[in-house]
Amino acid sequence: MRNLLLATTAITAVALSAQSAQAQLVVSLGGYTEFFGAYYDDDAANRTSREFALETEIVVRADGKADNGLLYGAKVELQNSTGSSATSVGTDEASVYLGGTWGRIELGDFDGAADTLAIYAPLIGVEQIDGDGYRFLENTPDLGPRAGFALGSLPTGSVVQAPDSGDATKVMYLTPRFAGIQAGVSYATQDDSEGQDVVGFKTAGGYKDFWEVGANYTGEFSGFSVAAGATGSTATGQDLGVVGGPSLEDFWAWQVGGQVGYGAFKLGGGYIDGGDYNAVSGVPATSGDTTIWHVGVSYTAGPLAVGLSYADAEGFKGGPEFDDFGGVTPATYASSYKTYGGGAAYTLAPGFTVQGDVMYVDEDLRNVDAATGVASTTSNEGIVAILSTRLDF
């Protein structure tokens, strides 16, 4: 808390100083704080059943407009860290941008085109099938019949968006929205490299030359709101620790989604084909398709909103682990992953929301011994009830 207070004070001082010295820039400070309380249960041995968590983010923006009409600025997002020793504050995203009637160019650490332009089902509460509830279900047991299996977590990291480069350092171009349509493209040299990090060797694993594209449409017709979009991503897999040894498969993924609203109701969904995302080349029996579909519905009445959602997926639950001697352990593969539940949110006051979800997971999993190619399987069921209070400022 003390570190966060000091960081906030320093940021405010810098912001005020910048605004004073650079009158053409408007510097603003915002963010949010969200408290979570959850009860959860699954089939893993020796598990806890309840926990609290806190997520805090401070957003500093500097926006300006030149005499020639050029828009420019920067955004920095600072977030509290995660883990058992979460006492520090670090950069979540940071970028600079240029914009105008021709569109917008952004450079830095932020989400790319496949994330920015994706359209999917309406998600209420703690964002249901794309929300924070799964952090309480994620675990990899050390003991018992499910030891070594990644339980609870979402295949590919998301069931509503195509595989993307996350906040890896990148460049992105977005067109202006014309007749309801906006498109964009982004490029990251490495998918797991942010800030001042430099990937120096081709055996670093992960993906290089990570491209994302997308386009969406939003409009209204006769009282109906309509949104539809398509996104895609592709990247080249790199060697896992040893030149010429096992490597990640190159992949091409795509996603389509839509949403229709009328009155207080919204209905939407989407489909993802993730190709060979996170599959390992050169290791027997590690191939696996990545396909996902989802659907959701919501209803809003004044300060209250409720929703239901469902997703059906198959895919890897992350990238492989590897060492400098050719040892590779592929990630857990979900041959079947079904998750569904509901959420609700109530706005108590401007910027202050109480929200909650109840989510259920039913999954069939496979691990592969990279040396022998022998596969082992297990299944898992989990449920989480999560309540949060969120203040946006």
Coordinates of C-alpha atoms in Angstrom, one line a residue:
M1 CA 0.0 0.0 0.0
R2 CA 2.8 2.4 0.9
N3 CA 4.6 1.6 -2.4
L4 CA 1.3 2.3 -4.3
L5 CA 0.8 5.6 -2.5
L6 CA 4.3 6.7 -3.2
A7 CA 4.0 5.7 -6.9
T8 CA 0.7 7.6 -7.2
T9 CA 2.1 10.7 -5.5
A10 CA 5.1 10.7 -7.9
I11 CA 2.9 10.2 -10.9
T12 CA 0.6 13.0 -9.9
A13 CA 3.6 15.4 -9.4
V14 CA 5.0 14.5 -12.8
A15 CA 1.6 14.9 -14.5
L16 CA 1.1 18.3 -13.0
S17 CA 4.6 19.3 -13.9
A18 CA 4.2 18.1 -17.5
Q19 CA 0.9 19.9 -17.8
S20 CA 2.5 23.2 -16.6
A21 CA 5.6 22.9 -18.8
Q22 CA 3.7 21.6 -21.9
A23 CA 0.5 23.6 -22.2
Q24 CA -0.6 22.0 -25.5
L25 CA -0.8 18.6 -23.7
V26 CA -3.7 17.7 -21.5
V27 CA -2.6 15.2 -18.8
S28 CA -5.2 13.1 -17.0
L29 CA -5.1 10.6 -14.2
G30 CA -7.6 7.8 -13.8
G31 CA -7.9 4.1 -13.1
Y32 CA -9.8 1.5 -11.1
T33 CA -9.6 -0.6 -8.0
E34 CA -11.4 -4.0 -7.8
F35 CA -11.8 -6.3 -4.8
F36 CA -12.6 -10.0 -5.3
G37 CA -13.9 -12.6 -2.9
A38 CA -14.4 -16.1 -4.2
Y39 CA -15.5 -19.6 -3.1
Y40 CA -14.3 -22.4 -5.4
D41 CA -14.1 -26.2 -5.6
D42 CA -12.6 -28.7 -8.1
D43 CA -11.3 -32.3 -8.3
A44 CA -7.6 -31.4 -7.4
A45 CA -6.1 -32.7 -4.1
N46 CA -5.1 -30.4 -1.2
R47 CA -6.9 -27.3 -2.6
T48 CA -8.0 -24.2 -0.7
S49 CA -11.6 -23.3 -1.1
R50 CA -11.9 -19.5 -0.6
E51 CA -9.6 -16.5 -1.2
F52 CA -9.6 -12.7 -1.6
A53 CA -7.7 -10.8 -4.4
L54 CA -7.2 -7.1 -5.3
E55 CA -6.5 -5.6 -8.7
T56 CA -5.6 -1.9 -8.9
E57 CA -4.6 0.0 -12.0
I58 CA -3.6 3.7 -12.4
V59 CA -3.8 5.2 -15.9
V60 CA -1.9 8.3 -16.9
R61 CA -2.8 9.9 -20.3
A62 CA -1.2 12.8 -22.1
D63 CA -3.2 14.0 -25.2
G64 CA -2.4 16.8 -27.5
K65 CA -3.4 18.4 -30.8
A66 CA -0.9 20.3 -33.1
D67 CA -1.8 23.4 -35.1
N68 CA -1.8 21.2 -38.2
G69 CA -4.5 19.0 -36.7
L70 CA -2.2 16.1 -35.8
L71 CA -3.3 14.2 -32.7
Y72 CA -0.6 12.8 -30.5
G73 CA -0.1 11.5 -27.0
A74 CA 0.8 8.7 -24.7
K75 CA -0.8 6.3 -22.2
V76 CA 0.8 4.5 -19.3
E77 CA -1.0 1.9 -17.2
L78 CA 0.5 0.9 -13.8
Q79 CA -0.9 -2.2 -12.1
N80 CA -0.2 -4.0 -8.8
S81 CA 1.7 -7.2 -9.2
T82 CA 0.4 -10.8 -8.7
G83 CA 1.7 -13.7 -6.8
S84 CA 2.5 -14.4 -3.1
S85 CA 4.8 -11.4 -2.8
A86 CA 2.6 -8.9 -4.6
T87 CA 3.8 -5.7 -3.1
S88 CA 5.1 -3.8 -6.1
V89 CA 3.6 -1.7 -8.9
G90 CA 4.7 -2.3 -12.5
T91 CA 3.8 -1.2 -16.0
D92 CA 0.9 -3.1 -17.5
E93 CA 0.7 -1.2 -20.8
A94 CA 2.5 1.9 -22.2
S95 CA 2.4 3.4 -25.6
V96 CA 2.6 6.6 -27.7
Y97 CA 0.3 7.4 -30.6
L98 CA -0.2 9.7 -33.6
G99 CA -3.6 10.2 -35.2
G100 CA -5.7 12.2 -37.6
T101 CA -8.4 11.9 -40.3
W102 CA -6.2 9.2 -41.8
G103 CA -6.4 6.9 -38.8
R104 CA -4.2 6.1 -35.8
I105 CA -0.7 4.7 -35.3
E106 CA 0.2 3.3 -31.9
L107 CA 3.7 2.1 -30.7
G108 CA 4.5 0.4 -27.5
D109 CA 3.3 -2.4 -25.1
F110 CA -0.5 -2.9 -25.6
D111 CA -3.1 -5.3 -27.1
G112 CA -3.0 -5.7 -30.9
A113 CA -5.5 -5.7 -33.6
A114 CA -7.0 -9.2 -33.0
D115 CA -7.9 -8.1 -29.4
T116 CA -8.9 -4.5 -30.2
L117 CA -11.3 -5.3 -33.1
A118 CA -12.8 -8.5 -31.8
I119 CA -16.6 -8.7 -31.4
Y120 CA -18.1 -11.4 -29.2
A121 CA -21.0 -12.1 -26.8
P122 CA -22.1 -9.5 -24.2
L123 CA -20.4 -10.4 -20.8
I124 CA -21.9 -9.1 -17.6
G125 CA -20.6 -9.2 -14.0
V126 CA -17.0 -10.2 -13.6
E127 CA -17.0 -10.9 -17.4
Q128 CA -18.2 -14.5 -17.0
I129 CA -16.4 -16.7 -19.6
D130 CA -13.7 -14.1 -20.2
G131 CA -13.4 -13.0 -16.6
D132 CA -11.3 -13.1 -13.4
G133 CA -13.2 -16.1 -11.9
Y134 CA -10.9 -18.5 -13.7
R135 CA -7.8 -17.3 -11.7
F136 CA -9.3 -19.0 -8.7
L137 CA -9.8 -22.3 -10.6
E138 CA -6.3 -22.3 -12.2
N139 CA -3.9 -24.7 -10.6
T140 CA -1.4 -27.5 -11.4
P141 CA -1.3 -30.1 -8.6
D142 CA 2.0 -31.6 -7.4
L143 CA 0.3 -34.7 -5.9
G144 CA -2.5 -37.0 -6.7
P145 CA -3.9 -38.5 -9.9
R146 CA -4.0 -35.1 -11.5
A147 CA -0.4 -34.1 -10.8
G148 CA 1.2 -32.1 -13.6
F149 CA -2.1 -31.3 -15.3
A150 CA -3.1 -27.6 -15.8
L151 CA -6.6 -27.5 -14.3
G152 CA -9.3 -24.8 -14.7
S153 CA -7.5 -22.4 -17.0
L154 CA -8.9 -21.4 -20.4
P155 CA -7.5 -23.1 -23.6
T156 CA -5.4 -20.5 -25.5
G157 CA -6.0 -18.0 -22.7
S158 CA -9.3 -16.9 -24.1
V159 CA -12.5 -18.4 -25.4
V160 CA -13.8 -15.2 -27.1
Q161 CA -10.7 -13.9 -28.9
A162 CA -8.2 -15.4 -31.4
P163 CA -4.7 -16.1 -30.1
D164 CA -2.8 -12.8 -29.9
S165 CA 0.5 -11.3 -28.8
G166 CA -0.9 -9.8 -25.6
D167 CA 1.0 -6.7 -24.5
A168 CA 4.2 -7.6 -26.4
T169 CA 6.0 -4.5 -27.8
K170 CA 4.4 -3.8 -31.2
V171 CA 3.2 -1.2 -33.8
M172 CA -0.4 -1.0 -34.8
Y173 CA -2.4 1.0 -37.4
L174 CA -6.2 1.5 -37.1
T175 CA -8.3 3.1 -39.9
P176 CA -10.9 5.8 -39.0
R177 CA -14.4 4.4 -38.6
F178 CA -16.2 5.0 -41.9
A179 CA -19.8 4.0 -42.5
G180 CA -19.6 1.9 -39.3
I181 CA -16.5 0.0 -40.4
Q182 CA -13.0 0.1 -38.8
A183 CA -10.0 -2.1 -39.7
G184 CA -6.5 -2.5 -38.4
V185 CA -3.2 -4.4 -38.4
S186 CA -0.5 -4.9 -35.8
Y187 CA 3.0 -6.4 -35.8
A188 CA 5.2 -7.7 -32.9
T189 CA 8.7 -9.0 -33.4
Q190 CA 8.4 -11.4 -30.4
D191 CA 5.2 -12.4 -28.6
D192 CA 6.7 -12.6 -25.1
S193 CA 8.9 -9.5 -25.0
E194 CA 7.8 -6.2 -23.4
G195 CA 9.4 -3.0 -22.2
Q196 CA 13.2 -2.9 -22.5
D197 CA 13.5 -6.7 -22.9
V198 CA 15.4 -7.8 -26.0
V199 CA 15.2 -11.4 -27.3
G200 CA 18.8 -12.2 -28.4
F201 CA 18.6 -15.8 -29.6
K202 CA 16.5 -17.8 -32.0
T203 CA 16.2 -20.6 -29.4
A204 CA 14.2 -18.5 -27.0
G205 CA 11.0 -20.4 -27.8
G206 CA 7.7 -18.6 -28.2
Y207 CA 6.7 -16.9 -31.5
K208 CA 8.3 -14.3 -33.7
D209 CA 6.9 -12.1 -36.5
F210 CA 3.4 -12.0 -34.8
W211 CA 0.9 -10.4 -37.1
E212 CA -2.7 -9.5 -36.2
V213 CA -5.4 -8.2 -38.4
G214 CA -9.1 -7.4 -38.0
A215 CA -12.2 -5.4 -39.0
N216 CA -15.5 -4.8 -37.5
Y217 CA -18.8 -3.0 -38.1
T218 CA -21.2 -1.3 -35.7
G219 CA -24.5 0.3 -36.5
E220 CA -28.2 0.6 -35.7
F221 CA -31.3 -0.3 -37.7
S222 CA -34.9 0.2 -36.7
G223 CA -34.2 0.1 -33.0
F224 CA -31.7 -2.8 -33.3
S225 CA -28.0 -2.4 -32.5
V226 CA -25.7 -4.6 -34.6
A227 CA -22.0 -5.4 -34.3
A228 CA -20.0 -7.9 -36.3
G229 CA -16.3 -8.5 -36.8
A230 CA -13.5 -10.8 -38.0
T231 CA -10.0 -11.0 -36.8
G232 CA -6.9 -13.2 -37.6
S233 CA -3.4 -13.8 -36.3
T234 CA -0.3 -15.7 -37.5
A235 CA 3.2 -16.2 -36.3
T236 CA 6.4 -18.3 -36.8
G237 CA 7.3 -20.8 -34.1
Q238 CA 10.9 -20.7 -32.7
D239 CA 13.3 -23.4 -31.5
L240 CA 12.8 -24.6 -28.0
G241 CA 16.2 -24.3 -26.4
V242 CA 18.3 -26.1 -29.0
V243 CA 18.9 -25.2 -32.6
G244 CA 17.2 -27.7 -34.9
G245 CA 15.4 -29.4 -32.0
P246 CA 11.7 -29.3 -31.1
S247 CA 10.0 -26.0 -32.0
L248 CA 6.6 -24.4 -31.8
E249 CA 4.5 -25.0 -34.9
D250 CA 3.8 -22.0 -37.1
F251 CA 0.1 -21.1 -36.9
W252 CA -2.7 -19.2 -38.5
A253 CA -5.8 -18.4 -36.5
W254 CA -9.1 -16.6 -37.2
Q255 CA -12.1 -15.5 -35.3
V256 CA -15.6 -14.3 -36.2
G257 CA -18.2 -12.8 -33.9
G258 CA -21.4 -10.9 -33.7
Q259 CA -23.8 -9.2 -31.4
V260 CA -27.4 -7.9 -31.8
G261 CA -29.3 -5.8 -29.3
Y262 CA -32.9 -4.7 -29.0
G263 CA -34.2 -2.7 -26.1
A264 CA -32.7 -4.1 -22.9
F265 CA -31.6 -7.3 -24.5
K266 CA -28.3 -8.3 -26.2
L267 CA -27.4 -11.6 -27.8
G268 CA -24.0 -12.6 -29.3
G269 CA -21.4 -15.2 -29.9
G270 CA -18.4 -16.2 -31.9
Y271 CA -16.2 -19.0 -33.3
I272 CA -12.4 -19.4 -33.3
D273 CA -10.1 -21.7 -35.3
G274 CA -6.7 -21.5 -33.6
G275 CA -4.9 -23.8 -36.0
D276 CA -1.7 -25.3 -34.5
Y277 CA -1.3 -22.6 -31.8
N278 CA 1.1 -23.8 -29.1
A279 CA 1.5 -27.2 -30.7
V280 CA 5.1 -28.6 -30.7
S281 CA 6.9 -29.8 -33.8
G282 CA 9.4 -32.7 -33.4
V283 CA 7.7 -34.2 -30.3
P284 CA 5.5 -37.2 -30.9
A285 CA 1.8 -37.2 -30.1
T286 CA 1.6 -33.4 -29.3
S287 CA -0.6 -32.3 -32.1
G288 CA -4.1 -31.0 -31.3
D289 CA -6.7 -28.8 -33.0
T290 CA -7.8 -25.5 -31.4
T291 CA -11.4 -24.7 -32.0
I292 CA -13.8 -22.7 -29.8
W293 CA -17.3 -21.4 -29.9
H294 CA -19.3 -19.4 -27.5
V295 CA -22.7 -17.7 -27.0
G296 CA -24.1 -15.2 -24.5
V297 CA -27.1 -13.1 -23.7
S298 CA -27.7 -10.1 -21.4
Y299 CA -30.5 -7.9 -20.0
T300 CA -30.1 -4.4 -18.6
A301 CA -32.7 -2.5 -16.6
G302 CA -31.4 0.8 -15.2
P303 CA -28.5 0.2 -12.8
L304 CA -29.0 -3.6 -12.9
A305 CA -27.6 -6.0 -15.6
V306 CA -27.7 -9.8 -15.8
G307 CA -26.3 -12.3 -18.3
L308 CA -25.7 -15.9 -19.2
S309 CA -22.9 -17.4 -21.3
Y310 CA -21.5 -20.7 -22.5
A311 CA -18.3 -21.8 -24.3
D312 CA -17.1 -25.1 -25.8
A313 CA -13.4 -25.4 -26.6
E314 CA -10.4 -27.6 -27.3
G315 CA -6.8 -26.5 -27.3
F316 CA -3.5 -26.1 -25.5
K317 CA -3.5 -24.3 -22.1
G318 CA -0.2 -22.5 -22.8
G319 CA 3.2 -22.8 -24.3
P320 CA 5.6 -25.7 -23.6
E321 CA 8.3 -25.7 -21.0
F322 CA 11.8 -26.4 -22.1
D323 CA 15.5 -26.3 -21.2
D324 CA 18.8 -25.7 -23.0
F325 CA 19.5 -29.4 -23.5
G326 CA 16.5 -30.3 -25.7
G327 CA 14.1 -31.3 -22.9
V328 CA 10.6 -30.2 -23.8
T329 CA 7.3 -30.6 -21.8
P330 CA 4.3 -29.7 -23.9
A331 CA 1.5 -27.8 -22.2
T332 CA -1.7 -29.6 -21.1
Y333 CA -4.1 -30.1 -23.9
A334 CA -7.9 -29.8 -23.3
S335 CA -9.6 -32.3 -25.7
S336 CA -12.9 -31.0 -24.3
Y337 CA -13.5 -27.9 -22.3
K338 CA -17.0 -26.7 -21.4
T339 CA -17.7 -23.7 -19.3
Y340 CA -20.9 -21.9 -18.5
G341 CA -22.6 -19.7 -15.9
G342 CA -24.1 -16.3 -15.2
G343 CA -23.2 -12.9 -13.9
A344 CA -24.9 -9.8 -12.5
A345 CA -23.8 -6.2 -12.0
Y346 CA -25.4 -3.4 -10.0
T347 CA -24.3 0.3 -10.2
L348 CA -24.6 1.7 -6.6
A349 CA -23.2 5.1 -7.5
P350 CA -21.4 6.7 -10.5
G351 CA -18.2 4.7 -11.0
F352 CA -19.0 2.2 -8.2
T353 CA -20.3 -1.2 -9.2
V354 CA -21.0 -4.4 -7.3
Q355 CA -20.9 -7.5 -9.5
G356 CA -20.7 -11.3 -9.3
D357 CA -20.5 -14.5 -11.3
V358 CA -21.1 -18.2 -10.8
M359 CA -19.0 -20.2 -13.4
Y360 CA -18.7 -24.0 -13.9
V361 CA -16.0 -25.9 -15.8
D362 CA -16.1 -29.5 -17.1
E363 CA -12.8 -30.6 -18.9
D364 CA -11.0 -33.6 -20.3
L365 CA -7.2 -33.2 -20.4
R366 CA -4.2 -34.8 -21.9
N367 CA -0.5 -34.6 -21.0
V368 CA 2.3 -36.1 -23.2
D369 CA 5.7 -37.4 -22.1
A370 CA 7.9 -35.8 -24.7
A371 CA 10.6 -38.4 -24.5
T372 CA 8.4 -41.5 -25.0
G373 CA 5.3 -39.9 -26.7
V374 CA 3.1 -41.7 -24.1
A375 CA 0.0 -39.7 -23.3
S376 CA -1.9 -39.6 -20.0
T377 CA -5.4 -38.3 -19.5
T378 CA -7.6 -37.0 -16.7
S379 CA -10.8 -35.1 -16.2
N380 CA -11.8 -32.3 -13.9
E381 CA -14.8 -30.4 -12.8
G382 CA -14.7 -27.0 -11.1
I383 CA -17.1 -24.3 -9.9
V384 CA -16.4 -20.8 -8.7
A385 CA -18.7 -18.1 -7.1
I386 CA -17.0 -14.7 -7.2
L387 CA -18.2 -11.3 -5.9
S388 CA -16.4 -8.1 -6.6
T389 CA -16.7 -4.4 -5.9
R390 CA -15.2 -2.1 -8.5
L391 CA -14.5 1.7 -8.4
D392 CA -13.6 3.4 -11.7
F393 CA -12.1 6.9 -11.3

